[in-house]
Amino acid sequence: MGVMFSLLAVIVMIILASAGAGLIGWQYLFAVVLPYLAMATFLIGVAYRVVKWARSAVPFRIPTTCGQQKSHSWIKNNPLESPHNVWGVLGRMAMEVLFFRSLFRNTRVKVTEGPRVLYSPDKWLWAMGLAFHWSFLIIFLRHFKYFAEPVPAWVTMLQELDGFFQVGLPIILATNIVIVVSVTFLLVRRLVDPKLRYISLPADYFPLFLLLGIVLSGILMRYFTKTDLVGIKALGTGLLSFNPVVPEGVSLVFFVHLFLVSVLLAYFPFSKLMHFAGVFMSPTRNLANNNRIRRHVNPWNYPVKVHTYEEYEDEFRELMKTAGLPVEKEQ
Amino acid sequence: MARVQFQPRQTGWMDPAVEFRKGTWNYAAVPDTLKYLDLPNPRRWSPPDEDWHLPDNWQEIIYEGLRDRLKKYRSLQIFMDICVRCGACADKCHYFIGSGDPKNMPVLRAELLRSVYRENFTAFGKVLGKIGGGRKLSRQLIKEWFFYFFQCTECRRCSVFCPYGIDTAEITMMGRELLNSLGVSIEWVNTPLANCYRTGNHLGIQPHGFADSIQFAVDELEEITGVRVNTPINRKGAEVLFVAPSADYFASPHYYTLLGYLLLFHATGIDYTWSSYASEGGNFGLFHSSEMMKRLNSKIYMEAKRLGVKFIIGGECGHMWRVLHQYMDTMNGPADFLEVPVSPITGTRFENARSTKMIHISEFTSDLIYHSKLRLDPSRNDHWRTTYHDSCNPARAMGLLEEPRYIIKNVCRNFVEMPENTIREQTFCCGSGSGLGTDENMEMRLRGGLPRANAVKYVKEHNDVNILLCMCAIDKATLPPLLQYWVPDVEVGGVHEMVGNALILDGEPVRKTDLRGTPYPEVVEVGKEGAHA
Ligand code: SF4
Ligand code: SF4
């Protein structure tokens, strides 16, 4: 149900953009108004969510330790998996964010007759997840060429690196292929693995279809249809300098592409996609395992009812005396 | 039970449904203990009942409680928001592996709470309802919460694999807190709580009983080793307060670990004391609420202060150390009336406990061994072929991995590791932690313990292992029946039991048995016997 719903939602959006910008001719709406609105929603939404997270307290240090603690000088501790200071934490976070360290550990379990429990390494999710995120980032950065004049040198460099293999004309960019493959993998994985299908919600399929829509429309523009790059760039720089003009004759595919991107931006802060910011704030990963070394303060710590020694002795004094245990008061 | 199916049900997980089949759930908390602890909504009810007699405003209580905790715990807020349902955690939970029940996938355990959060606290859930992943809070859903939050041992294995470190144990803790506020909890958490609160230990043994059983151990040790050890209790002015899980002095095989501690303290001549007031390290509050955890834990610092000790050593207990390491100082510190622990024997200053002033006994012992302060005869453990079970909490909440191994390798000559995916941070729970180690729950315990037992079976078959060592009182209580079922003939023991066996004491006669009273093969006496024959 979730799959169909999400697929339908994306198709409806494509139709909407084609009809809106094409048939009806509301190009200004789709090229200027909606992107601005989407961008604003994105920025305000993300900021709102992050501030909301930041305002909830971190009462206790609860890092999950995945390696040896710092104890004796002669036992080698694991500063990355069980960091005891800021440097370790930074290292650990970098490994998580840049290389998906925790996912790399992934295993698959099988229970066979006996029963016997078997484990095998399972790096597919890690590899495809990493491939997707990196290519997404590179593609995102490459798009700066549509917004900046002159095009910064690093963007050109990135693009050249991406097209390193010099295949096709226009040159096929590696990331374009990687992203299609990886998103498709993530989608198919959800559909074939019964466990995954069981836990998946519309909110899991929808971003994948949306991304596929964005990527495919982008590819369509780059390799298959004639697109007025100069016009697009004029729009891009115009949007960025708050001086937007809708260029004439930009293809419909572009409007679809831009609309889907706008939807993604607006959808972002309401969804699980916020994991991109949340990962930095996860207390099991971003705290140092120095609970016994340094004192930490819980902002809402409050006194609780305790059973004091005096109450305890009052209740058990006679028994303690017969057992020969020292007491504070004789009576 | 031998067949585990991983095929999820055909219907989705959104419709709450639980079947209270015998052997898979725990008895409800009895009203008296709740009253003793001033906990809300005490009443008689039972999980399979149709009507749980929830208080009238139960929904408000839950919403209010959830709202409050979202502000108090960033962990909860973040974990509610950023799960991408990638499923990396799904097959990491021993309960899922052993039962095949899809709702035992950590991600779905979290969704139990998350769906209610979405429905009521997020824009999408409010507008889109089910499509937005939200679920109505219903009485049926409360039943589901109860069933699955008491089918999580808070072992944190799932959090090791999650790309965002989402810790389902944390969610279980919040879920249980919310349930507690409705008076929905289990007997084997609340009665031990009340007992610990009143007497200091979970069985409710009173001070003289505690003194007796330590005395009993002293007598027995004299029989085994010929040496009489000194065991001060509640002694003011001692240098060190020692706190152990109370099971160590009442239950077996924990008891042999106790004998080990006593010998170790005797051999080192350390100036220490037990306390009858703080006679329980194991903190059942961890399985209940942060408030209960704090109420119980407070005794340790209060007692250290009263007795005027310099620092504290803690025994072999898993969740006790989760609390001591991650919560104690924050909840009940600062411990500025204590000094940074310095080993009186080696002079080592334990910088890693600079603030809490409390060290783990394996840190203490490994330091002694490293500085050659113990005379050890590892051959006295030759009848044991050992492997080591990283107890979940010390492993995944402290990173205490090498110290116990170092000790074991120095006191035993036969040691093998279990397969790689089942040890250290990837260790598997005994299946009965967090207050689930009762008999009414036996089927779930055996299912949940399958992955652990299976790894033991592997080293039993390949390396002839005959004892599984561990450092947690719950392990020592619940692993024996587990192994009995899945891997018969493997015993369970503590690390300091092995230390006790190997320790050479001044002036001791030749030991004829190990601490369990098992006679050694008569190697030393072959000559004499031979003379007779
Ligand atoms: S591994 Fe983490 S993000 Fe993935 S489903 Fe589990 S809890 Fe969610
Ligand atoms: S904490 Fe342990 S028992 Fe609970 S869901 Fe995670 S793996 Fe399962």
PDB file of C-alpha atoms in Angstrom, chain A residues 43-257:
ATOM      1  CA  LEU A  43      15.693  26.488   5.903  1.00  0.00           C
ATOM      2  CA  ILE A  44      13.144  27.421   8.521  1.00  0.00           C
ATOM      3  CA  GLY A  45      12.044  23.829   8.966  1.00  0.00           C
ATOM      4  CA  VAL A  46      15.526  22.454   9.427  1.00  0.00           C
ATOM      5  CA  ALA A  47      16.479  25.239  11.784  1.00  0.00           C
ATOM      6  CA  TYR A  48      13.301  24.691  13.767  1.00  0.00           C
ATOM      7  CA  ARG A  49      13.899  20.982  14.086  1.00  0.00           C
ATOM      8  CA  VAL A  50      17.535  21.371  15.052  1.00  0.00           C
ATOM      9  CA  VAL A  51      16.742  23.999  17.641  1.00  0.00           C
ATOM     10  CA  LYS A  52      14.009  21.786  19.025  1.00  0.00           C
ATOM     11  CA  TRP A  53      16.459  18.917  19.363  1.00  0.00           C
ATOM     12  CA  ALA A  54      19.064  21.135  20.888  1.00  0.00           C
ATOM     13  CA  ARG A  55      16.580  22.344  23.482  1.00  0.00           C
ATOM     14  CA  SER A  56      15.890  18.923  24.859  1.00  0.00           C
ATOM     15  CA  ALA A  57      18.378  18.083  27.550  1.00  0.00           C
ATOM     16  CA  VAL A  58      21.145  15.520  27.551  1.00  0.00           C
ATOM     17  CA  PRO A  59      20.833  14.406  31.156  1.00  0.00           C
ATOM     18  CA  PHE A  60      23.128  11.400  31.056  1.00  0.00           C
ATOM     19  CA  ARG A  61      26.181  10.323  29.162  1.00  0.00           C
ATOM     20  CA  ILE A  62      25.089   7.262  27.289  1.00  0.00           C
ATOM     21  CA  PRO A  63      27.630   6.523  24.544  1.00  0.00           C
ATOM     22  CA  THR A  64      27.479   3.044  23.119  1.00  0.00           C
ATOM     23  CA  THR A  65      30.990   1.757  23.453  1.00  0.00           C
ATOM     24  CA  CYS A  66      32.131  -0.373  20.575  1.00  0.00           C
ATOM     25  CA  GLY A  67      35.684  -0.792  21.749  1.00  0.00           C
ATOM     26  CA  GLN A  68      37.988  -0.936  24.727  1.00  0.00           C
ATOM     27  CA  GLN A  69      37.600   1.832  27.307  1.00  0.00           C
ATOM     28  CA  LYS A  70      40.462   3.951  28.525  1.00  0.00           C
ATOM     29  CA  SER A  71      41.679   2.373  31.728  1.00  0.00           C
ATOM     30  CA  HIS A  72      45.177   1.087  32.381  1.00  0.00           C
ATOM     31  CA  SER A  73      48.072   2.645  30.572  1.00  0.00           C
ATOM     32  CA  TRP A  74      49.121  -0.790  29.406  1.00  0.00           C
ATOM     33  CA  ILE A  75      45.813  -1.739  27.854  1.00  0.00           C
ATOM     34  CA  LYS A  76      45.355  -0.274  24.422  1.00  0.00           C
ATOM     35  CA  ASN A  77      42.128   1.621  24.363  1.00  0.00           C
ATOM     36  CA  ASN A  78      40.089   2.295  21.270  1.00  0.00           C
ATOM     37  CA  PRO A  79      39.874   6.061  20.925  1.00  0.00           C
ATOM     38  CA  LEU A  80      37.529   5.926  17.947  1.00  0.00           C
ATOM     39  CA  GLU A  81      34.941   3.439  19.127  1.00  0.00           C
ATOM     40  CA  SER A  82      35.169   4.281  22.787  1.00  0.00           C
ATOM     41  CA  PRO A  83      36.431   7.851  22.766  1.00  0.00           C
ATOM     42  CA  HIS A  84      37.403   9.451  26.037  1.00  0.00           C
ATOM     43  CA  ASN A  85      37.891  13.000  24.829  1.00  0.00           C
ATOM     44  CA  VAL A  86      36.739  15.473  22.204  1.00  0.00           C
ATOM     45  CA  TRP A  87      39.272  14.339  19.624  1.00  0.00           C
ATOM     46  CA  GLY A  88      38.077  10.811  19.882  1.00  0.00           C
ATOM     47  CA  VAL A  89      34.483  11.935  19.519  1.00  0.00           C
ATOM     48  CA  LEU A  90      35.331  13.992  16.448  1.00  0.00           C
ATOM     49  CA  GLY A  91      37.086  10.999  14.971  1.00  0.00           C
ATOM     50  CA  ARG A  92      34.198   8.727  15.751  1.00  0.00           C
ATOM     51  CA  MET A  93      31.684  11.125  14.238  1.00  0.00           C
ATOM     52  CA  ALA A  94      33.808  11.611  11.162  1.00  0.00           C
ATOM     53  CA  MET A  95      33.971   7.872  10.664  1.00  0.00           C
ATOM     54  CA  GLU A  96      30.204   7.682  11.024  1.00  0.00           C
ATOM     55  CA  VAL A  97      29.316  10.597   8.827  1.00  0.00           C
ATOM     56  CA  LEU A  98      31.888  10.153   6.087  1.00  0.00           C
ATOM     57  CA  PHE A  99      32.217   6.387   5.977  1.00  0.00           C
ATOM     58  CA  PHE A 100      29.148   4.994   7.760  1.00  0.00           C
ATOM     59  CA  ARG A 101      31.280   3.053  10.201  1.00  0.00           C
ATOM     60  CA  SER A 102      28.394   1.441  12.073  1.00  0.00           C
ATOM     61  CA  LEU A 103      26.737   0.197   8.916  1.00  0.00           C
ATOM     62  CA  PHE A 104      30.025  -1.308   7.840  1.00  0.00           C
ATOM     63  CA  ARG A 105      29.709  -3.711  10.753  1.00  0.00           C
ATOM     64  CA  ASN A 106      26.450  -5.042   9.383  1.00  0.00           C
ATOM     65  CA  THR A 107      25.897  -8.766   9.372  1.00  0.00           C
ATOM     66  CA  ARG A 108      23.113 -10.974   8.226  1.00  0.00           C
ATOM     67  CA  VAL A 109      21.841 -13.725  10.417  1.00  0.00           C
ATOM     68  CA  LYS A 110      20.466 -17.064   9.370  1.00  0.00           C
ATOM     69  CA  VAL A 111      18.934 -19.709  11.572  1.00  0.00           C
ATOM     70  CA  THR A 112      19.163 -23.186  10.121  1.00  0.00           C
ATOM     71  CA  GLU A 113      18.065 -26.602  11.349  1.00  0.00           C
ATOM     72  CA  GLY A 114      19.401 -27.546  14.701  1.00  0.00           C
ATOM     73  CA  PRO A 115      18.838 -24.682  15.293  1.00  0.00           C
ATOM     74  CA  ARG A 116      22.144 -23.180  14.291  1.00  0.00           C
ATOM     75  CA  VAL A 117      22.642 -19.452  14.139  1.00  0.00           C
ATOM     76  CA  LEU A 118      24.942 -18.302  11.353  1.00  0.00           C
ATOM     77  CA  TYR A 119      26.283 -14.869  10.584  1.00  0.00           C
ATOM     78  CA  SER A 120      27.645 -13.527   7.373  1.00  0.00           C
ATOM     79  CA  PRO A 121      29.003 -10.089   6.680  1.00  0.00           C
ATOM     80  CA  ASP A 122      26.534  -7.983   4.755  1.00  0.00           C
ATOM     81  CA  LYS A 123      28.113  -4.923   3.211  1.00  0.00           C
ATOM     82  CA  TRP A 124      25.544  -4.190   0.532  1.00  0.00           C
ATOM     83  CA  LEU A 125      23.559  -1.690   2.478  1.00  0.00           C
ATOM     84  CA  TRP A 126      26.757   0.002   3.553  1.00  0.00           C
ATOM     85  CA  ALA A 127      28.197   0.143   0.044  1.00  0.00           C
ATOM     86  CA  MET A 128      25.015   1.323  -1.625  1.00  0.00           C
ATOM     87  CA  GLY A 129      24.147   3.750   1.133  1.00  0.00           C
ATOM     88  CA  LEU A 130      27.593   5.240   0.917  1.00  0.00           C
ATOM     89  CA  ALA A 131      27.504   5.332  -2.888  1.00  0.00           C
ATOM     90  CA  PHE A 132      24.169   7.086  -2.816  1.00  0.00           C
ATOM     91  CA  HIS A 133      25.124   9.718  -0.290  1.00  0.00           C
ATOM     92  CA  TRP A 134      28.456  10.545  -1.848  1.00  0.00           C
ATOM     93  CA  SER A 135      27.139  10.803  -5.351  1.00  0.00           C
ATOM     94  CA  PHE A 136      24.248  12.888  -4.081  1.00  0.00           C
ATOM     95  CA  LEU A 137      26.685  15.256  -2.453  1.00  0.00           C
ATOM     96  CA  ILE A 138      28.838  15.538  -5.561  1.00  0.00           C
ATOM     97  CA  ILE A 139      25.847  16.098  -7.795  1.00  0.00           C
ATOM     98  CA  PHE A 140      24.559  18.721  -5.417  1.00  0.00           C
ATOM     99  CA  LEU A 141      27.900  20.528  -5.491  1.00  0.00           C
ATOM    100  CA  ARG A 142      28.167  20.243  -9.253  1.00  0.00           C
ATOM    101  CA  HIS A 143      24.926  22.172  -9.522  1.00  0.00           C
ATOM    102  CA  PHE A 144      26.696  25.272  -8.288  1.00  0.00           C
ATOM    103  CA  LYS A 145      27.648  25.904 -11.852  1.00  0.00           C
ATOM    104  CA  TYR A 146      24.065  26.913 -12.465  1.00  0.00           C
ATOM    105  CA  PHE A 147      24.119  29.453  -9.700  1.00  0.00           C
ATOM    106  CA  ALA A 148      27.516  31.081  -9.800  1.00  0.00           C
ATOM    107  CA  GLU A 149      29.115  33.251 -12.424  1.00  0.00           C
ATOM    108  CA  PRO A 150      32.003  32.780 -12.981  1.00  0.00           C
ATOM    109  CA  VAL A 151      31.834  29.069 -12.198  1.00  0.00           C
ATOM    110  CA  PRO A 152      34.185  28.454  -9.257  1.00  0.00           C
ATOM    111  CA  ALA A 153      37.248  26.419 -10.112  1.00  0.00           C
ATOM    112  CA  TRP A 154      36.430  23.637  -7.663  1.00  0.00           C
ATOM    113  CA  VAL A 155      33.084  23.044  -9.334  1.00  0.00           C
ATOM    114  CA  THR A 156      34.714  22.653 -12.722  1.00  0.00           C
ATOM    115  CA  MET A 157      37.285  20.375 -11.183  1.00  0.00           C
ATOM    116  CA  LEU A 158      34.604  18.256  -9.563  1.00  0.00           C
ATOM    117  CA  GLN A 159      32.802  17.950 -12.836  1.00  0.00           C
ATOM    118  CA  GLU A 160      35.967  16.946 -14.637  1.00  0.00           C
ATOM    119  CA  LEU A 161      36.764  14.373 -12.008  1.00  0.00           C
ATOM    120  CA  ASP A 162      33.251  13.042 -12.272  1.00  0.00           C
ATOM    121  CA  GLY A 163      33.564  12.684 -16.008  1.00  0.00           C
ATOM    122  CA  PHE A 164      37.036  11.220 -15.694  1.00  0.00           C
ATOM    123  CA  PHE A 165      36.237   8.248 -17.883  1.00  0.00           C
ATOM    124  CA  GLN A 166      35.365  10.445 -20.843  1.00  0.00           C
ATOM    125  CA  VAL A 167      32.591   8.213 -22.068  1.00  0.00           C
ATOM    126  CA  GLY A 168      29.854   9.458 -24.374  1.00  0.00           C
ATOM    127  CA  LEU A 169      28.880  12.879 -25.505  1.00  0.00           C
ATOM    128  CA  PRO A 170      27.961  14.769 -23.470  1.00  0.00           C
ATOM    129  CA  ILE A 171      30.359  12.985 -21.201  1.00  0.00           C
ATOM    130  CA  ILE A 172      28.637  10.525 -18.887  1.00  0.00           C
ATOM    131  CA  LEU A 173      29.216  11.475 -15.293  1.00  0.00           C
ATOM    132  CA  ALA A 174      29.987   8.588 -12.989  1.00  0.00           C
ATOM    133  CA  THR A 175      27.817   9.916 -10.194  1.00  0.00           C
ATOM    134  CA  ASN A 176      24.749   9.927 -12.421  1.00  0.00           C
ATOM    135  CA  ILE A 177      25.051   6.219 -12.934  1.00  0.00           C
ATOM    136  CA  VAL A 178      25.992   5.516  -9.339  1.00  0.00           C
ATOM    137  CA  ILE A 179      23.029   7.378  -7.969  1.00  0.00           C
ATOM    138  CA  VAL A 180      20.521   5.623 -10.207  1.00  0.00           C
ATOM    139  CA  VAL A 181      21.960   2.250  -9.315  1.00  0.00           C
ATOM    140  CA  SER A 182      22.129   2.921  -5.595  1.00  0.00           C
ATOM    141  CA  VAL A 183      18.673   4.443  -5.245  1.00  0.00           C
ATOM    142  CA  THR A 184      17.230   1.593  -7.255  1.00  0.00           C
ATOM    143  CA  PHE A 185      19.040  -0.841  -5.013  1.00  0.00           C
ATOM    144  CA  LEU A 186      17.647   0.788  -1.909  1.00  0.00           C
ATOM    145  CA  LEU A 187      14.176   0.658  -3.360  1.00  0.00           C
ATOM    146  CA  VAL A 188      14.377  -2.930  -4.553  1.00  0.00           C
ATOM    147  CA  ARG A 189      15.878  -3.995  -1.242  1.00  0.00           C
ATOM    148  CA  ARG A 190      12.850  -2.628   0.535  1.00  0.00           C
ATOM    149  CA  LEU A 191      10.547  -4.488  -1.797  1.00  0.00           C
ATOM    150  CA  VAL A 192      12.210  -7.899  -1.857  1.00  0.00           C
ATOM    151  CA  ASP A 193      13.327  -8.402   1.715  1.00  0.00           C
ATOM    152  CA  PRO A 194      10.200  -9.448   3.616  1.00  0.00           C
ATOM    153  CA  LYS A 195      11.528  -7.894   6.835  1.00  0.00           C
ATOM    154  CA  LEU A 196      12.118  -4.586   5.129  1.00  0.00           C
ATOM    155  CA  ARG A 197       8.789  -4.604   3.368  1.00  0.00           C
ATOM    156  CA  TYR A 198       7.126  -5.247   6.683  1.00  0.00           C
ATOM    157  CA  ILE A 199       8.656  -2.241   8.394  1.00  0.00           C
ATOM    158  CA  SER A 200       8.460   0.148   5.463  1.00  0.00           C
ATOM    159  CA  LEU A 201       6.054   3.038   5.579  1.00  0.00           C
ATOM    160  CA  PRO A 202       4.918   5.350   2.782  1.00  0.00           C
ATOM    161  CA  ALA A 203       7.458   7.774   4.223  1.00  0.00           C
ATOM    162  CA  ASP A 204      10.179   5.292   3.290  1.00  0.00           C
ATOM    163  CA  TYR A 205       9.151   4.762  -0.308  1.00  0.00           C
ATOM    164  CA  PHE A 206       8.178   8.298  -1.101  1.00  0.00           C
ATOM    165  CA  PRO A 207      11.657   9.881  -0.848  1.00  0.00           C
ATOM    166  CA  LEU A 208      13.119   7.100  -2.940  1.00  0.00           C
ATOM    167  CA  PHE A 209      10.598   7.589  -5.729  1.00  0.00           C
ATOM    168  CA  LEU A 210      11.029  11.308  -5.464  1.00  0.00           C
ATOM    169  CA  LEU A 211      14.796  11.013  -5.775  1.00  0.00           C
ATOM    170  CA  LEU A 212      14.455   8.668  -8.710  1.00  0.00           C
ATOM    171  CA  GLY A 213      12.158  11.186 -10.339  1.00  0.00           C
ATOM    172  CA  ILE A 214      14.640  13.976  -9.776  1.00  0.00           C
ATOM    173  CA  VAL A 215      17.619  12.002 -10.960  1.00  0.00           C
ATOM    174  CA  LEU A 216      15.911  10.586 -14.021  1.00  0.00           C
ATOM    175  CA  SER A 217      14.518  13.933 -15.113  1.00  0.00           C
ATOM    176  CA  GLY A 218      17.981  15.406 -14.681  1.00  0.00           C
ATOM    177  CA  ILE A 219      19.538  12.669 -16.767  1.00  0.00           C
ATOM    178  CA  LEU A 220      16.851  13.062 -19.382  1.00  0.00           C
ATOM    179  CA  MET A 221      17.740  16.720 -19.693  1.00  0.00           C
ATOM    180  CA  ARG A 222      21.437  16.193 -19.835  1.00  0.00           C
ATOM    181  CA  TYR A 223      21.638  13.353 -22.289  1.00  0.00           C
ATOM    182  CA  PHE A 224      18.428  13.055 -24.182  1.00  0.00           C
ATOM    183  CA  THR A 225      16.598  16.312 -24.679  1.00  0.00           C
ATOM    184  CA  LYS A 226      17.809  19.659 -25.816  1.00  0.00           C
ATOM    185  CA  THR A 227      17.908  21.920 -22.859  1.00  0.00           C
ATOM    186  CA  ASP A 228      18.637  25.572 -22.828  1.00  0.00           C
ATOM    187  CA  LEU A 229      21.522  25.631 -20.376  1.00  0.00           C
ATOM    188  CA  VAL A 230      22.012  29.354 -20.707  1.00  0.00           C
ATOM    189  CA  GLY A 231      18.379  29.962 -19.772  1.00  0.00           C
ATOM    190  CA  ILE A 232      18.613  27.656 -16.773  1.00  0.00           C
ATOM    191  CA  LYS A 233      21.728  29.362 -15.600  1.00  0.00           C
ATOM    192  CA  ALA A 234      20.047  32.752 -15.953  1.00  0.00           C
ATOM    193  CA  LEU A 235      17.224  31.493 -13.767  1.00  0.00           C
ATOM    194  CA  GLY A 236      19.649  30.031 -11.237  1.00  0.00           C
ATOM    195  CA  THR A 237      21.733  33.147 -10.817  1.00  0.00           C
ATOM    196  CA  GLY A 238      18.570  35.236 -10.815  1.00  0.00           C
ATOM    197  CA  LEU A 239      17.041  33.185  -8.032  1.00  0.00           C
ATOM    198  CA  LEU A 240      20.191  33.435  -5.992  1.00  0.00           C
ATOM    199  CA  SER A 241      20.452  37.214  -6.391  1.00  0.00           C
ATOM    200  CA  PHE A 242      16.724  37.658  -5.663  1.00  0.00           C
ATOM    201  CA  ASN A 243      16.234  39.018  -9.126  1.00  0.00           C
ATOM    202  CA  PRO A 244      14.492  36.169 -10.881  1.00  0.00           C
ATOM    203  CA  VAL A 245      13.331  36.139 -14.485  1.00  0.00           C
ATOM    204  CA  VAL A 246      11.805  33.148 -16.159  1.00  0.00           C
ATOM    205  CA  PRO A 247      13.743  32.523 -19.367  1.00  0.00           C
ATOM    206  CA  GLU A 248      11.878  31.704 -22.549  1.00  0.00           C
ATOM    207  CA  GLY A 249      11.825  28.270 -24.044  1.00  0.00           C
ATOM    208  CA  VAL A 250      13.140  26.183 -21.200  1.00  0.00           C
ATOM    209  CA  SER A 251      12.023  22.571 -21.638  1.00  0.00           C
ATOM    210  CA  LEU A 252       9.175  21.027 -19.709  1.00  0.00           C
ATOM    211  CA  VAL A 253      11.457  18.356 -18.251  1.00  0.00           C
ATOM    212  CA  PHE A 254      13.300  21.109 -16.503  1.00  0.00           C
ATOM    213  CA  PHE A 255      10.138  22.283 -14.812  1.00  0.00           C
ATOM    214  CA  VAL A 256       9.391  18.764 -13.668  1.00  0.00           C
ATOM    215  CA  HIS A 257      12.924  18.447 -12.339  1.00  0.00           C
TER     216      HIS A 257
END
